[in-house]
Amino acid sequence: MFGSSGFVSGPQDSWARGLSSAQAAEWFVDCFRMRMDDDQVWCGAEHHGYYFASAFEKMREFLIFCNLAVDNGVVPSTLSWDVVLKKAEDLILYAFEKSDAQEKYGQENVFAALTGGRSLRASAMSVYGFGINGEPQSTQFKNAMANYPNVESTLFRTKAYFGRVGGMDKWEKLLAAMKRATEE
């Protein structure tokens, strides 16, 4: 870990400072997308098989990410889950690598978070509790992966999985949009 409270210096949600609601939502979705790409490229999809997953499996991965972000204080209380999930409809199915982050945000350096800057990678490490460089999975991550059902009809029976991150109805809409986009 970098900082005493996680992988960033200062509050875990400091990445959102100075961003509008729409910018913060998009940055948060990009944080998830970059972590999925990093896992594919650097870890051989050891933690997530995102690029070979169904729309439901991708949505479930994002749901776990969002809930862990809440658990670990990575999202500010002002983050609008409505806006996050709307942005996710347009972005979540597409890869987002470091060069994309550099083009879009001007930089992506995990060490920027140590000096009060933003880093998609550092924030994702704070969400999951481990990095991409061969670190063991955090207990919290393992538990979440085991506890969130990987069957659509079972997951959508329990509103509690969705309550802190926008509500079940909005996640059902996200999944429907993802399925339409991939024609599942």
PDB file of C-alpha atoms in Angstrom, residues 68-135:
ATOM      1  CA  LEU A  68     -16.301  -2.216  -3.061  1.00  0.00           C
ATOM      2  CA  ALA A  69     -15.684   1.440  -3.958  1.00  0.00           C
ATOM      3  CA  VAL A  70     -18.437   2.442  -1.526  1.00  0.00           C
ATOM      4  CA  ASP A  71     -17.091   0.065   1.146  1.00  0.00           C
ATOM      5  CA  ASN A  72     -13.587   1.502   0.830  1.00  0.00           C
ATOM      6  CA  GLY A  73     -14.532   5.181   0.673  1.00  0.00           C
ATOM      7  CA  VAL A  74     -13.316   5.581  -2.904  1.00  0.00           C
ATOM      8  CA  VAL A  75     -16.465   7.340  -4.125  1.00  0.00           C
ATOM      9  CA  PRO A  76     -17.547  10.693  -2.735  1.00  0.00           C
ATOM     10  CA  SER A  77     -21.038  10.933  -1.278  1.00  0.00           C
ATOM     11  CA  THR A  78     -21.836  13.416  -4.048  1.00  0.00           C
ATOM     12  CA  LEU A  79     -21.295  10.878  -6.843  1.00  0.00           C
ATOM     13  CA  SER A  80     -24.565  10.368  -8.716  1.00  0.00           C
ATOM     14  CA  TRP A  81     -25.150   6.690  -9.403  1.00  0.00           C
ATOM     15  CA  ASP A  82     -27.760   7.680 -11.999  1.00  0.00           C
ATOM     16  CA  VAL A  83     -25.043   9.502 -13.935  1.00  0.00           C
ATOM     17  CA  VAL A  84     -22.483   6.717 -13.389  1.00  0.00           C
ATOM     18  CA  LEU A  85     -24.819   4.046 -14.727  1.00  0.00           C
ATOM     19  CA  LYS A  86     -25.851   6.207 -17.693  1.00  0.00           C
ATOM     20  CA  LYS A  87     -22.167   6.773 -18.570  1.00  0.00           C
ATOM     21  CA  ALA A  88     -21.542   3.054 -18.142  1.00  0.00           C
ATOM     22  CA  GLU A  89     -24.160   2.284 -20.810  1.00  0.00           C
ATOM     23  CA  ASP A  90     -21.979   4.059 -23.372  1.00  0.00           C
ATOM     24  CA  LEU A  91     -18.527   3.050 -22.152  1.00  0.00           C
ATOM     25  CA  ILE A  92     -18.413  -0.156 -20.161  1.00  0.00           C
ATOM     26  CA  LEU A  93     -18.200  -2.595 -23.058  1.00  0.00           C
ATOM     27  CA  TYR A  94     -15.097  -1.005 -24.544  1.00  0.00           C
ATOM     28  CA  ALA A  95     -11.442  -1.395 -23.649  1.00  0.00           C
ATOM     29  CA  PHE A  96      -9.630   1.484 -21.970  1.00  0.00           C
ATOM     30  CA  GLU A  97      -5.867   1.241 -21.722  1.00  0.00           C
ATOM     31  CA  LYS A  98      -3.157   3.569 -20.482  1.00  0.00           C
ATOM     32  CA  SER A  99      -2.747   5.276 -23.865  1.00  0.00           C
ATOM     33  CA  ASP A 100      -6.492   6.020 -23.881  1.00  0.00           C
ATOM     34  CA  ALA A 101      -6.201   7.541 -20.409  1.00  0.00           C
ATOM     35  CA  GLN A 102      -3.230   9.653 -21.461  1.00  0.00           C
ATOM     36  CA  GLU A 103      -5.098  10.911 -24.509  1.00  0.00           C
ATOM     37  CA  LYS A 104      -8.294  11.625 -22.571  1.00  0.00           C
ATOM     38  CA  TYR A 105      -6.899  12.944 -19.277  1.00  0.00           C
ATOM     39  CA  GLY A 106      -3.400  14.091 -20.209  1.00  0.00           C
ATOM     40  CA  GLN A 107      -1.666  11.520 -18.026  1.00  0.00           C
ATOM     41  CA  GLU A 108      -2.000   8.271 -16.127  1.00  0.00           C
ATOM     42  CA  ASN A 109       0.655   7.694 -13.534  1.00  0.00           C
ATOM     43  CA  VAL A 110      -0.103   5.570 -10.502  1.00  0.00           C
ATOM     44  CA  PHE A 111       2.352   7.647  -8.469  1.00  0.00           C
ATOM     45  CA  ALA A 112       0.412  10.878  -9.128  1.00  0.00           C
ATOM     46  CA  ALA A 113      -1.952   9.781  -6.360  1.00  0.00           C
ATOM     47  CA  LEU A 114       0.885  10.093  -3.843  1.00  0.00           C
ATOM     48  CA  THR A 115       1.156  13.809  -4.491  1.00  0.00           C
ATOM     49  CA  GLY A 116      -2.554  14.605  -4.487  1.00  0.00           C
ATOM     50  CA  GLY A 117      -3.176  13.958  -8.183  1.00  0.00           C
ATOM     51  CA  ARG A 118      -5.546  11.539  -9.865  1.00  0.00           C
ATOM     52  CA  SER A 119      -4.701   8.041 -10.999  1.00  0.00           C
ATOM     53  CA  LEU A 120      -7.168   5.566 -12.420  1.00  0.00           C
ATOM     54  CA  ARG A 121      -4.864   2.710 -11.425  1.00  0.00           C
ATOM     55  CA  ALA A 122      -4.298   3.902  -7.856  1.00  0.00           C
ATOM     56  CA  SER A 123      -8.020   4.386  -7.325  1.00  0.00           C
ATOM     57  CA  ALA A 124      -8.750   0.885  -8.646  1.00  0.00           C
ATOM     58  CA  MET A 125      -6.135  -0.526  -6.265  1.00  0.00           C
ATOM     59  CA  SER A 126      -7.943   1.249  -3.426  1.00  0.00           C
ATOM     60  CA  VAL A 127     -11.239  -0.267  -4.575  1.00  0.00           C
ATOM     61  CA  TYR A 128      -9.965  -3.848  -4.783  1.00  0.00           C
ATOM     62  CA  GLY A 129      -7.312  -3.727  -2.083  1.00  0.00           C
ATOM     63  CA  PHE A 130      -4.573  -5.098  -4.338  1.00  0.00           C
ATOM     64  CA  GLY A 131      -2.671  -4.151  -7.460  1.00  0.00           C
ATOM     65  CA  ILE A 132      -1.866  -5.856 -10.732  1.00  0.00           C
ATOM     66  CA  ASN A 133       1.755  -6.768 -10.093  1.00  0.00           C
ATOM     67  CA  GLY A 134       1.318 -10.255  -8.717  1.00  0.00           C
ATOM     68  CA  GLU A 135      -0.138  -9.164  -5.399  1.00  0.00           C
TER      69      GLU A 135
END
